[in-house]
Each structure stands twice: as C-alpha cells, then as structure tokens.
Coordinates of C-alpha atoms in Angstrom, one line a residue:
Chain A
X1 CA 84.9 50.2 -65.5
X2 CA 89.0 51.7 -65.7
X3 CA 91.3 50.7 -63.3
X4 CA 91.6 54.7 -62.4
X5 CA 88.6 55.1 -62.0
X6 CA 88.3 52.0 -59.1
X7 CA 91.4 53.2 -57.7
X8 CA 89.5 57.0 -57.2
X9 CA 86.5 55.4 -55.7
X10 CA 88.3 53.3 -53.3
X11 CA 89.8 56.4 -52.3
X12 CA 87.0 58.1 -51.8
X13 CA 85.3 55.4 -49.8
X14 CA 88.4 55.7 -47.6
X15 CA 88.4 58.7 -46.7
X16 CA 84.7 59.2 -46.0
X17 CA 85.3 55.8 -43.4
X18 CA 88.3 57.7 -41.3
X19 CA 85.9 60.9 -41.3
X20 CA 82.7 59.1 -39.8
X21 CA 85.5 56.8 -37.4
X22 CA 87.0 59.6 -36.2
X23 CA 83.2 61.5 -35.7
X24 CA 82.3 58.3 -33.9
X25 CA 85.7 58.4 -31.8
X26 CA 84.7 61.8 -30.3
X27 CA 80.7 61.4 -30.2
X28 CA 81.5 58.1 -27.7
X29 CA 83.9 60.3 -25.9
X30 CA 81.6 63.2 -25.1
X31 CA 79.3 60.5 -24.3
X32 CA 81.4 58.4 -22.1
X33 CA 83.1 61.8 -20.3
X34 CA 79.3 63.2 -19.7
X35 CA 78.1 60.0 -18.2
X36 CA 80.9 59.1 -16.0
X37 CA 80.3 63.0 -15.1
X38 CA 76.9 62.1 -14.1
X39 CA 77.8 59.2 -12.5
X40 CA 80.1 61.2 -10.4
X41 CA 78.2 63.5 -9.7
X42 CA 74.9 60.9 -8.8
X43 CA 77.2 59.6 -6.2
X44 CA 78.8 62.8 -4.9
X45 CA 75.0 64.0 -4.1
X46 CA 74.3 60.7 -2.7
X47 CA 77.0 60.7 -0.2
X48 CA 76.7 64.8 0.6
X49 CA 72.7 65.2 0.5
X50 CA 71.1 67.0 3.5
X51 CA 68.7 63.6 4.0
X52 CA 67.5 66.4 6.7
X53 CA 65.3 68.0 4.7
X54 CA 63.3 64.4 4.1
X55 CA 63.7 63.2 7.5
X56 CA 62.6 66.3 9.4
X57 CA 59.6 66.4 7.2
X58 CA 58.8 63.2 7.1
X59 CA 55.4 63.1 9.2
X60 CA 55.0 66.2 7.3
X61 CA 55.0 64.7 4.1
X62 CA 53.2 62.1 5.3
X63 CA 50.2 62.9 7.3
X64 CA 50.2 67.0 6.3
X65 CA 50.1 69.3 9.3
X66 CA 49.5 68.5 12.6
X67 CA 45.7 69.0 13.5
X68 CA 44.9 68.4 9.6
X69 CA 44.8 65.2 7.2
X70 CA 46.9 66.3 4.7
X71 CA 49.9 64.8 2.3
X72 CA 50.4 61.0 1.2
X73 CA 47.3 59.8 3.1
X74 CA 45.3 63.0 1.5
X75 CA 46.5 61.7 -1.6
X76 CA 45.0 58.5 -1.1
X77 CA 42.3 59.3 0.6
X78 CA 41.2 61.8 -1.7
X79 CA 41.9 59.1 -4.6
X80 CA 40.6 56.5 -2.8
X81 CA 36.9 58.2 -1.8
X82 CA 37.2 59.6 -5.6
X83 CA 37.5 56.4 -7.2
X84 CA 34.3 54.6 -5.5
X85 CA 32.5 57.5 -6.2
X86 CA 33.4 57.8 -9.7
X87 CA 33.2 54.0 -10.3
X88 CA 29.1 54.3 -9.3
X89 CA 28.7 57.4 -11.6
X90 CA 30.7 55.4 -14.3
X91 CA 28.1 52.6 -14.0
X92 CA 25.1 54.7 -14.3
X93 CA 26.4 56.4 -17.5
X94 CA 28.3 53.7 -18.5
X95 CA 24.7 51.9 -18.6
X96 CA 22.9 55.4 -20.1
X97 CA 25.8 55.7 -22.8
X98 CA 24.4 51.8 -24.0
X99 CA 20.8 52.7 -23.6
X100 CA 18.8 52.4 -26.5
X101 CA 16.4 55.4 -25.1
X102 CA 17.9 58.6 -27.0
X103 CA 17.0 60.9 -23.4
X104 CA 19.5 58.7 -22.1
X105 CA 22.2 58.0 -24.3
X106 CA 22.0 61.5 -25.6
X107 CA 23.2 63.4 -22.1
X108 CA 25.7 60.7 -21.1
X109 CA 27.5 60.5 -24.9
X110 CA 27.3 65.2 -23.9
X111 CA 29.2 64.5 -20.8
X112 CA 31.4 61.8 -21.4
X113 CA 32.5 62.7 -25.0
X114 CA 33.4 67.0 -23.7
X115 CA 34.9 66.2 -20.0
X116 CA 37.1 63.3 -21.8
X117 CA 38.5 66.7 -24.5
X118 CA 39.2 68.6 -21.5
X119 CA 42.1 68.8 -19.5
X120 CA 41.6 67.7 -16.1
X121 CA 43.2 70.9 -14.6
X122 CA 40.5 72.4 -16.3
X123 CA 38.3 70.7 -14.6
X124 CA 39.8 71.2 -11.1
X125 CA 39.3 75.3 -12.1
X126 CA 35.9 75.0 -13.0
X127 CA 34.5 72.7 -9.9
X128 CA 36.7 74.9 -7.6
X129 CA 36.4 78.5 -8.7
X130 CA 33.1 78.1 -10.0
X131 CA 30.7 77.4 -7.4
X132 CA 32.1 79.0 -4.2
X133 CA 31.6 82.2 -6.4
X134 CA 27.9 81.9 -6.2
X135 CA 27.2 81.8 -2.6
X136 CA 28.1 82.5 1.0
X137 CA 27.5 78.8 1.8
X138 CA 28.9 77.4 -1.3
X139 CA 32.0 79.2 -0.3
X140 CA 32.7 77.9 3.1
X141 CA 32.7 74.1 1.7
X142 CA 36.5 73.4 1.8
X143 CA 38.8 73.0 -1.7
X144 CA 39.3 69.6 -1.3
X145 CA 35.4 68.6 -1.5
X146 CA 35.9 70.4 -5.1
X147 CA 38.8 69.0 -5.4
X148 CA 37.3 65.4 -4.9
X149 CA 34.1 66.5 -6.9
X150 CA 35.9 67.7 -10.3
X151 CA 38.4 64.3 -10.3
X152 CA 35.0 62.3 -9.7
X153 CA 33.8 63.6 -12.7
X154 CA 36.6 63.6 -14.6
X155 CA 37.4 59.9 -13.8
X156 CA 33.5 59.1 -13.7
X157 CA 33.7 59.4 -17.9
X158 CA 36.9 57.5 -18.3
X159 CA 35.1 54.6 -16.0
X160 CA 31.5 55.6 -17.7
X161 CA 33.7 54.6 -21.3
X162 CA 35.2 51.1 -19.2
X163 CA 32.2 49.8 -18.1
X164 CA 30.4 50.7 -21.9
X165 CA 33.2 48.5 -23.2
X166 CA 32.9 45.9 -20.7
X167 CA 29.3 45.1 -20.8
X168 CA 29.9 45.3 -24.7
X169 CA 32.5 42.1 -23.8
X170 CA 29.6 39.9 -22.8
X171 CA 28.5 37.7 -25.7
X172 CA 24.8 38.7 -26.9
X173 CA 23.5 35.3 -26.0
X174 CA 23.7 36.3 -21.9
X175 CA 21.0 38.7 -22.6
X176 CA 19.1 36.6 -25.2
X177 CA 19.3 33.8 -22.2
X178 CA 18.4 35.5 -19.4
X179 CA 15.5 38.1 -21.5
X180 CA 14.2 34.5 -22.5
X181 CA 13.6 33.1 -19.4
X182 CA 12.1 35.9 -18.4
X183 CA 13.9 38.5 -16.2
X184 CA 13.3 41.8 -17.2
X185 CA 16.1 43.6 -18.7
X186 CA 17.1 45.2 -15.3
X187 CA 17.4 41.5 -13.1
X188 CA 19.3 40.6 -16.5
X189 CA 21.8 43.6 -16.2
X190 CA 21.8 42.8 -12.4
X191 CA 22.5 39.1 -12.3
X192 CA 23.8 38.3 -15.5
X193 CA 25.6 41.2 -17.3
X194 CA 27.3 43.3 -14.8
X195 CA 29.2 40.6 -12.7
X196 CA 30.6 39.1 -16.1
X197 CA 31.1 42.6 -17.2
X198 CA 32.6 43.5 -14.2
X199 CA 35.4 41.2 -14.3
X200 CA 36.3 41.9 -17.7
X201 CA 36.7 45.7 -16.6
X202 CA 38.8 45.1 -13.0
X203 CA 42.4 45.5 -14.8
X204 CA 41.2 48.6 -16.4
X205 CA 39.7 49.6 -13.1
X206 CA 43.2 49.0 -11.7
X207 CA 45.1 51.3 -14.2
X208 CA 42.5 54.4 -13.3
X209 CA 42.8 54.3 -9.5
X210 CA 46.8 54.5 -10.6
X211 CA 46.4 57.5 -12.5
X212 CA 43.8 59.0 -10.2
X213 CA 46.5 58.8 -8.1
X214 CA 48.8 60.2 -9.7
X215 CA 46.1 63.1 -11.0
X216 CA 45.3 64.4 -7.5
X217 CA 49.0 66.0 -7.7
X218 CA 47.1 68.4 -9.8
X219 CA 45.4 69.9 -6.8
X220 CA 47.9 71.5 -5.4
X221 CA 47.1 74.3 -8.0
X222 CA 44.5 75.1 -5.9
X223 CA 45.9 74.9 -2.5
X224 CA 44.6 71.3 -0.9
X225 CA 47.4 69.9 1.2
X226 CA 48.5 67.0 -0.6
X227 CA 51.2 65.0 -0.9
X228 CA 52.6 67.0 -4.0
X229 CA 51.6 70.5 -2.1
X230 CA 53.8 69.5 0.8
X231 CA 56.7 68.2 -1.4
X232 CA 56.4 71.8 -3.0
X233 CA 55.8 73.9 0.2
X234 CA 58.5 72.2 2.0
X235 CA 61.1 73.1 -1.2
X236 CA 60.1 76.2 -1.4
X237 CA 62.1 77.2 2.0
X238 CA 65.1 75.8 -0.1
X239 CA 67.7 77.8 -1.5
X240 CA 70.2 75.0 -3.3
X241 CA 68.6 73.3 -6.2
X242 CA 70.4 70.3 -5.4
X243 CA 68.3 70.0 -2.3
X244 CA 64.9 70.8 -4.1
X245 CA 65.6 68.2 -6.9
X246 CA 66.0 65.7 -4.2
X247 CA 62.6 66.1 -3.1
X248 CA 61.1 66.0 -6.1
X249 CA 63.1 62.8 -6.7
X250 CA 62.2 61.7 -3.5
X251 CA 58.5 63.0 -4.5
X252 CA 58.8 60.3 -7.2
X253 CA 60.2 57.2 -5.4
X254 CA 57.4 57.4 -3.5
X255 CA 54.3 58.1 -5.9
X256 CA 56.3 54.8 -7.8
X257 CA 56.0 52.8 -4.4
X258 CA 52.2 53.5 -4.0
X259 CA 51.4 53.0 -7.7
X260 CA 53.6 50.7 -8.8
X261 CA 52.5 47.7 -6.6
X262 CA 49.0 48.7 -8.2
X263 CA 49.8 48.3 -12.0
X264 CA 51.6 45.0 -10.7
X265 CA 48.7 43.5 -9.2
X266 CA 46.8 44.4 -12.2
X267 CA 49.1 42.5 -14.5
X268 CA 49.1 39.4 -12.5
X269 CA 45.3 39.6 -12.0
X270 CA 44.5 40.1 -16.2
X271 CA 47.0 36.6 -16.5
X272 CA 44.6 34.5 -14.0
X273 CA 41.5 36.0 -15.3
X274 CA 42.8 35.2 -19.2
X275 CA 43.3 31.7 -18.0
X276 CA 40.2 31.3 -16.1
X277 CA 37.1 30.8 -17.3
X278 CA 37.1 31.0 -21.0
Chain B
X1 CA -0.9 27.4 -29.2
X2 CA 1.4 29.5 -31.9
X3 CA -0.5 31.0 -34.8
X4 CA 1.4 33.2 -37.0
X5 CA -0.6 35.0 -39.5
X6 CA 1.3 36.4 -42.5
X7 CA 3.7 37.3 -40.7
X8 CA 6.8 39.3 -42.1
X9 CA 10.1 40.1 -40.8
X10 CA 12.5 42.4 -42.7
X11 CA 16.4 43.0 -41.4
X12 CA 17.1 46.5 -43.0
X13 CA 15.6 45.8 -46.6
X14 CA 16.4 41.9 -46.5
X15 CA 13.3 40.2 -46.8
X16 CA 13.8 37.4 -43.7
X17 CA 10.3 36.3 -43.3
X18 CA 7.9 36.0 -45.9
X19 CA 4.4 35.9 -45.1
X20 CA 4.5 33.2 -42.6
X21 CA 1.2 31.3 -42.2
X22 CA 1.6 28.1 -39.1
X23 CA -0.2 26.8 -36.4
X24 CA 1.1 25.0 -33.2
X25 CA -1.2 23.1 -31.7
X26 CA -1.1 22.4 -28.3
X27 CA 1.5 18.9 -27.3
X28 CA 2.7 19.1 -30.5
X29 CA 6.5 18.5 -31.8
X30 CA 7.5 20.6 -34.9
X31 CA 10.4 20.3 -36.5
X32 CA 12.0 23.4 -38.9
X33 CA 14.9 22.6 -41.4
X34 CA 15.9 24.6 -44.1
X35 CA 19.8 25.6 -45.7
X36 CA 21.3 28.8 -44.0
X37 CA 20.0 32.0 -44.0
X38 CA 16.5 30.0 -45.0
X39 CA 15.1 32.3 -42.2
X40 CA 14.0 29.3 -39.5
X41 CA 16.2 30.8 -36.5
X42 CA 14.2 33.8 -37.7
X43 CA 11.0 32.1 -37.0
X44 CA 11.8 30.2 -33.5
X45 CA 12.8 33.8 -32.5
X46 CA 10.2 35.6 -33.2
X47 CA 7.9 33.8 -30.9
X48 CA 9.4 34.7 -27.7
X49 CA 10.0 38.2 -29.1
X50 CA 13.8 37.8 -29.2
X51 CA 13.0 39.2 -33.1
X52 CA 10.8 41.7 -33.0
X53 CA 8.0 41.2 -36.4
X54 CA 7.2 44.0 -38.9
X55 CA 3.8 42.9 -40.3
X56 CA 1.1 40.3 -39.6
X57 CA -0.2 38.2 -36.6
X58 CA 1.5 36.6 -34.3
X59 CA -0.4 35.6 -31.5
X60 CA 1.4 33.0 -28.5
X61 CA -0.5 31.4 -25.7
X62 CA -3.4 34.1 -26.0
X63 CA -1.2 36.7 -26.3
X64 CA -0.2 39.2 -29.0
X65 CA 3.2 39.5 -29.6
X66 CA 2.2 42.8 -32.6
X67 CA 0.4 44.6 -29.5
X68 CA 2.3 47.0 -27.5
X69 CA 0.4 46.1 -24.1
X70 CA 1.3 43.0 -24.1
X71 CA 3.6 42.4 -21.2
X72 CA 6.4 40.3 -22.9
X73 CA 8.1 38.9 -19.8
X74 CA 5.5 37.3 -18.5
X75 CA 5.0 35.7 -22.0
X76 CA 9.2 34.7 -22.0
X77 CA 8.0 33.3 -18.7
X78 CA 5.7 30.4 -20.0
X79 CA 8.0 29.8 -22.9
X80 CA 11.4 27.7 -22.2
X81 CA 14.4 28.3 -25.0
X82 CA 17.7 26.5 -25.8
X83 CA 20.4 27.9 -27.9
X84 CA 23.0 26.9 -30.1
X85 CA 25.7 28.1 -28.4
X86 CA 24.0 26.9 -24.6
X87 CA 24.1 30.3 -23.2
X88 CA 24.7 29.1 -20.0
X89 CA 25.9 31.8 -17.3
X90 CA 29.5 31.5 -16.8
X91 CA 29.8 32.8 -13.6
X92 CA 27.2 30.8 -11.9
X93 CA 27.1 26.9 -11.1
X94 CA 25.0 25.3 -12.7
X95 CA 22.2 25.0 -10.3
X96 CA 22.0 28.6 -9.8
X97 CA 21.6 28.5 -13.6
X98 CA 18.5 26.7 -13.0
X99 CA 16.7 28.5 -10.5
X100 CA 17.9 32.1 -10.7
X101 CA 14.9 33.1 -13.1
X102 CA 12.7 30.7 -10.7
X103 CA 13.8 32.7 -8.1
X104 CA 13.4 36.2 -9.2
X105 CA 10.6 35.9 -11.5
X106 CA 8.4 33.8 -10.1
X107 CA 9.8 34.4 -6.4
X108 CA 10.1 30.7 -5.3
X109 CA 11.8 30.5 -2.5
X110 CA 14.9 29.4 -2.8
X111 CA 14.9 25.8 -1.0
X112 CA 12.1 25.2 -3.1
X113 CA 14.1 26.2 -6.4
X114 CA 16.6 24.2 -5.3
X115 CA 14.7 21.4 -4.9
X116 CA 12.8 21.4 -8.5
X117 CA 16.0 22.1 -10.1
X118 CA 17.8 18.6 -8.8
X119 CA 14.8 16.9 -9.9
X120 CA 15.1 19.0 -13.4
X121 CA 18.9 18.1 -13.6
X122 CA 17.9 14.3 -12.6
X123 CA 15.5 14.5 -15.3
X124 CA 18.4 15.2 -18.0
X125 CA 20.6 12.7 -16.2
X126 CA 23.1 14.9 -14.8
X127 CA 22.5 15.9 -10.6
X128 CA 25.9 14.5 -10.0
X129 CA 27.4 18.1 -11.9
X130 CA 24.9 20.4 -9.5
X131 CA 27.5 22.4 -8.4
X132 CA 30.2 22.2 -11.0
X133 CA 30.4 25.7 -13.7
X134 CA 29.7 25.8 -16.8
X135 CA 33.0 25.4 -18.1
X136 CA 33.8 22.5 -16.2
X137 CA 30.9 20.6 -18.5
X138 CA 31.2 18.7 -21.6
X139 CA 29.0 20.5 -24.4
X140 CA 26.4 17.4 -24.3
X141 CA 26.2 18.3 -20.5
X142 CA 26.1 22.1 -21.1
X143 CA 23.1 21.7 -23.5
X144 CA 21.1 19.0 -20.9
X145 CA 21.8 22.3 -18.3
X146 CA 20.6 24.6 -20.5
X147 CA 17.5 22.7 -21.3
X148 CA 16.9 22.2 -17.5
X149 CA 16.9 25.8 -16.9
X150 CA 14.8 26.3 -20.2
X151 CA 12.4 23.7 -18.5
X152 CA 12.8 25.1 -14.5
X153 CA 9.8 28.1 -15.6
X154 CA 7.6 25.4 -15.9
X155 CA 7.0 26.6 -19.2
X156 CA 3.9 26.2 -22.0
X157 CA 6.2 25.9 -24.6
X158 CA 9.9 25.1 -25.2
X159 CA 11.6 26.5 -28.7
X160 CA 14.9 24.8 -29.6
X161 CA 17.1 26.7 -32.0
X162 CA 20.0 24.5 -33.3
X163 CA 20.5 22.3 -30.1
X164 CA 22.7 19.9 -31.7
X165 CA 24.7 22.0 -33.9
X166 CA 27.6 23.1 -31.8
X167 CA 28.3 19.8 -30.4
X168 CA 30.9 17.0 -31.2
X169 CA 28.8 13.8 -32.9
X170 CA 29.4 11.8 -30.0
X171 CA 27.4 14.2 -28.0
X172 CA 24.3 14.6 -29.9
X173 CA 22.3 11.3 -28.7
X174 CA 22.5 12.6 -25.5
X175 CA 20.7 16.1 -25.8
X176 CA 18.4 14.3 -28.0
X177 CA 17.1 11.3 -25.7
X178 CA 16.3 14.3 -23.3
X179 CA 14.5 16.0 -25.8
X180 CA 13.0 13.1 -27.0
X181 CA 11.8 12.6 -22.8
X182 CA 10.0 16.0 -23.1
X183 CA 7.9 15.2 -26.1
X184 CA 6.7 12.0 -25.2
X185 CA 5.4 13.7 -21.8
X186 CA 3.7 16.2 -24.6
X187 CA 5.7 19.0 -24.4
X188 CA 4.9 21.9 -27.4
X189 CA 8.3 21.8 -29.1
X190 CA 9.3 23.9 -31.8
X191 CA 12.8 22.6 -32.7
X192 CA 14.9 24.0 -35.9
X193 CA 17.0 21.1 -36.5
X194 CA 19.2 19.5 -38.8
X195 CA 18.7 15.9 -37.2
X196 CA 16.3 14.2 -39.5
X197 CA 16.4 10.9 -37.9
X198 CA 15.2 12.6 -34.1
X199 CA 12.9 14.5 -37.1
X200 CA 11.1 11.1 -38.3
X201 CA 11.1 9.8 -34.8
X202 CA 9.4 12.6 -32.9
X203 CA 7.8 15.4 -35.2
X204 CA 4.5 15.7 -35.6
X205 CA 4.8 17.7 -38.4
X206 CA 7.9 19.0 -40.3
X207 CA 8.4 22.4 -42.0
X208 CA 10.9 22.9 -44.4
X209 CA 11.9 26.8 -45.3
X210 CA 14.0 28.4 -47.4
X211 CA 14.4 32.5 -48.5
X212 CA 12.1 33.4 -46.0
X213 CA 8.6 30.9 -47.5
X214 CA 8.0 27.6 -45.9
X215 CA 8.0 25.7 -49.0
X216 CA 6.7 22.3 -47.7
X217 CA 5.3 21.3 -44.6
X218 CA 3.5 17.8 -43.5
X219 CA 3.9 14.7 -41.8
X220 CA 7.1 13.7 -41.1
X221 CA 5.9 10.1 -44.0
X222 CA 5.0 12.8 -46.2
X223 CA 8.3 15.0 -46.1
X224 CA 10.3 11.6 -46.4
X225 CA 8.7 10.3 -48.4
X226 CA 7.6 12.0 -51.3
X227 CA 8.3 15.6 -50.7
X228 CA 6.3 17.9 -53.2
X229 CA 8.7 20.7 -54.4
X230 CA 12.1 20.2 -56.0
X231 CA 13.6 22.5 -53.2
X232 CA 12.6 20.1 -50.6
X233 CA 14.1 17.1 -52.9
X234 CA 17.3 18.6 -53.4
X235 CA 17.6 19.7 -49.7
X236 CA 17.1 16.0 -48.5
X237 CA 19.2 14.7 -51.2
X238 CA 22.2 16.5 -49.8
X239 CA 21.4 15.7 -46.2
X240 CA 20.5 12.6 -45.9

C-alpha cells in the first residue's frame, strides 16, 4: 500500500470520528436537557399537586360508595371469591384434561384450549351481555356476579392447565405405589397425587391471584364499581391532565402495593420449597 | 399361586414378552435375572396388573387378570410390591406410609393400623424412624419402609422389582436380611434380582430371561451349576 494512499484513509477515518463525536455531543445533550426537564418538572408536580383530589376520595376509592362495597376491597373481593372458585373448577378440569376417558378429556381440552385464545374482555362481554338478554330474572342478577362468573372461567383454564402440569410433576412411581397397594385410582389422586401436586403448583397459584388482580380492572368496561372504575369516575370530573395522570399514577402505586407483596411471597416460598424436600 | 399361560406382552410393535409359560407355587421364592431390557420387570409387573397383557393366561390367587370383571384392587390388595426406586410418599412420615392403604382399603381403624405398622417397622428393624420422612432415611432404610408398607396389606404375595439396585453396596445386606426374614416365614416372593448370592441362598427356583423367553429356569444347584444354554453361561460369566 502507497504512502498517499494511507495518508487519504487516515483522513477519511478522521473525519468520519469528529462527525459521529460531534452526533454523540448533541444526542447526550438533547438527552441530558430532556431529562433534567423531566426531572424538573417530576418535582414541580410533586410539590404543586392538588393531593385533594386523592385525599377527599380516599374512602371513595377505597370502600366505593357509601351504602355499596365497591373499589379496592371490590377489587379484592371480587379476585379473591374468583380465585377459590376458579382454583376448584381448575382441579376438576385440570383432572378431566389428564383423563384417559376421551368424554372427559375431550370437553376440558374444548374449553381450556378456546377460552385460553380469547381475550379476557371478551369474555367479560359474553358472561355479561349475554345472559341478562334472555330473561327477566337473568337480568336483575347484578354485573358483578357476571363479572365474577366470566373471570372464574377465564382463570378456571389458566389453573385447569397448572394443576395438569403439576400432577404431571409427580414421578409415575406415586401412582404405581399407591394403585399397587391397592387404593383405587381416586384415594390415590386424593392422598397421594394432589397434595404433592399441589405444592408443586402454589408459586404458580401465587402469580394468577396477581394477575386476577390485576384483570378485574377490566370490569369497569362494564360498569362494576371497582377500584379502577372509581379511579376513572373520580378523573373524569377533572379538567387538568396533570391532575388525572396523578390518579392514574396514584392508581398504580396502589395496584403495585397489593400485588407486589404477592409475587414476593411467591418467590421466597418457590426458594424453601426448592430446598425442601427433594 | 401365579400361573401365566403363554402369555404375551407387546409395547407398540416391540415384542416384551414372549409366550411366557411359569408357575408359582404357593411359599415359594423365585428369583428373575436377566441383562436389561430382557423383559423381567415386564413380568413382575404384569401380575399385579401394573402392565396390562395382550395374549394368553394369567391367572393370580384365583383371579384372572385377562378378564374384565375382575376387580383388580382387591387383587393389588392381597399382593405386596417394592420398587426400585422405593416409591415411598414424600409428604407423609413414614408410618402413615404404612397404614394409609390399611386405613382406607381395608378400613382398619386407625389405632389399630398404627399398631400393626410398629410391629411391621420392628420387623425390618427400624421403629426408632416411625415418624421421621422419607427424605430423612438412608436408602437401605427407605427400602425396609417400603417393604413394610408392601407387607402392612397382609398380602398373599410380595413381588420385588430391583430392590437392591438403587442402593449404595453398603446398604444392600440390610434390605436383604429382611427379605431373607420373609421367605423363611414362607412368604410367595417373586424377586427380579441381580444378587446371585441372596439368589443361591433363598430361591427355590431361578429363572433366567432374556428378549422377552425365559431361557433357563431350575434350581438354584442347577443354574449354578451347570446351566444349559450358552446365554445363561455367558450371563453368569459376566456377573459373577
């Protein structure tokens, strides 16, 4: 290679380095000047927010209207009556999905396999629009029991799918044992399976009362006063989207503070059962 | 006691049994040995139904395992069974190991299960570990549970499949002084085994199997000592 010909390269290479500096030089600035700006401006709505909005609707947000169980203990309720419920249908077809009796496998692999392609919302719109359309009676039942009915059986094929996978987790011997001695293959299930199988499934458990938390925010599409619903209803009287992003921040502090204790404990309690037994 | 009848067993297309002809007698210790894969887990299996069989006779105490009336859990009832890998239940202690099936299948009260299975675990030297898991047991110990609870049905018959294999050498006399016990008190034992000195000591007949035939069977002076097929030659050539 000519002398020149390094010299021109060199050159080149020069050049091309001050460009992508001097790019680099303005990128950080735009960065730097756009997050001291939102620093700044973090702090300034800190300092200036109407807490008044929060405070004043506190119970409000809390315990829904006076005379009516609504917001954060809705939410919980509603997640907490969902998930038990859901949990006993996930056993049964949880239990029908591992069948080896086609009549029951066949429906629970139907329901599990189409509710889990659906979108939950989906779901609240069938159970709640659907049935009070086909009679008086059926039409005086209040949303929230459809409310509580479509996340059942949303959840109930998410747990259905947990507890298949759990009972799969107990070595083949258990059964082998206990079919030998002679339970029946129900006593074995009972006894044997299910409470090893159980404990297997408990962090998974743990991760879908979180999100069945989180998932009854979803009712407030159709008009059941919880927690979400009064976070909305309350920033709807709001003018300055300041103040309405503050309760949805708020909103989200306190969704975090419920669930986040949850997915914690779940952590800790997969560690001691990895170390336990086996 | 057991009487199979050309009986075949096929995984899939694999050939696994291959009309088996054999005949338990009641009291009676025999002992299965074969290489891997020779089908003798296949066998032991097969007579407390944990394989199901595809052609042939197999009839078990009086009943027939190849009719559909038979009521098979009464049958698993009568017949005691200790794995390889013990089985045990993890989540129980090991009393409640013993006297669960007790307890639900033949609704013993539970004092009384209680009481027959201290005297089961003081029979395989080991009521000291009544309450302990599973996990906190040796594997020697484990097995000596397992054979307890295999024994707490009061059963007919007791089918060992590989007792000794999953356990450290140290650990093997152990399991097989207990077992040993139970066939001097004339115990029907079908034992697939590798140990050919508890085999000389204890079998009343040995029956040596591989692809799916028994190729030899006889006393265990005849197996030792002058086995007829070459299969039989090479196969105690390399384990003894």
């Amino acid at each position: 290679m000519s002398h020149a010909r390094t010299q021109k390269l060199t050159r080149i290479i020069l050049k091309a380095a001050t460009v992508v500096i001097l790019l680099l030089l303005l990128l950080s600035e735009i960065l730097f000047s756009s997050i001291t700006l939102f620093f700044k401006s973090m702090i300034t709505v800190i300092f200036t927010y109407p807490y008044g909005v929060i405070y004043n609707n506190l119970m409000f947000f809390l315990f829904g209207l006076r005379g009516k169980i609504g917001g954060l203990t809705l939410t919980i309720l509603v997640a907490a009556v969902s998930l038990l419920l859901a949990f006993i249908a996930g056993i049964i077809f949880g239990l029908m999905r591992n069948s080896r009796r086609w009549w029951l496998s066949y429906p629970a692999i139907g329901y599990i396999e189409l509710v889990r392609s659906v979108p939950l919302i989906l779901v609240i719109f069938w159970f709640c629009f659907f049935p009070p359309g086909l009679s008086e009676t059926l039409k005086s039942v209040g949303r929230v029991y459809y409310g509580i009915f479509a996340l059942i059986a949303f959840t109930g094929a998410y747990i259905a799918e947990i507890v298949r996978a759990g009972i799969l987790s107990v070595s083949k011997g258990q059964m082998e044992a206990s079919r030998s001695s002679g339970l029946t293959h129900t006593q074995a299930m009972i006894y044997i399976i299910l409470p090893q199988a159980l404990k297997n499934m408990i962090p998974s458990l743990v991760n879908q009362f979180v999100s069945l938390i989180k998932d009854t925010s979803l009712l407030w599409f159709v008009g059941v006063m919880e927690f979400t619903s009064t976070i909305f209803a309350t920033s709807n009287r709001e003018v300055n989207t300041t103040v309405t992003m503050g309760l949805y921040f708020f909103a989200a502090v306190v969704y975090f503070l419920v669930c986040y204790p949850l997915t914690a404990s779940s952590r800790k309690l997969e560690k001691k059962l990895g170390v336990g037994e086996r | 006691m057991i009487i199979f009848k050309k009986v075949d067993k096929y995984y899939g297309s694999f050939h696994a049994l291959k009309d088996i002809n054999l005949h338990v007698k009641q009291g009676e210790v025999v002992v299965i040995c074969g290489p891997s894969g020779s089908g003798k887990s296949t066998l032991i299996r097969c007579i407390n139904e944990l394989e199901l069989i595809n052609g042939g006779e197999l009839i078990v105490d009086g009943y027939n395992l190849a009719d559909p009336r038979t009521n098979i859990n009464e049958l698993r009832a009568e017949i005691g069974m200790v794995f390889q890998q013990f089985n045990l239940y993890p989540h129980m202690s090991v009393l409640k190991n013993i006297t669960l099936a007790p307890i639900k299948v033949k609704k013993m009260k539970k004092a009384e299960a209680e009481a027959l299975g201290l005297e089961l675990l003081e029979k395989v030297r080991i009521k000291e570990q009544a309450y302990k898991y599973p996990a906190e047991l040796s594997g020697g110990q484990q097995q000596r549970v397992a054979i307890a609870r295999g024994l707490a049905m009061r059963p007919k018959i007791m089918l060992f499949d590989e007792p000794t294999s999953a356990l450290d050498p140290e650990m093997i006399s152990e399991v097989l002084n207990v077992m040993k016990d139970l066939a001097r008190e004339g115990m029907t034992m079908v034992v697939v085994s590798h140990e050919m000195g508890f085999a000389r000591e204890v079998a009343d007949r040995i029956i040596f199997m591989d692809v799916g035939l028994i190729i030899e069977r006889g006393t265990p002076e005849h197996f030792f000592t002058n086995p007829k097929d070459e299969r039989t030659k090479a196969f105690l050539n390399e384990i003894l």
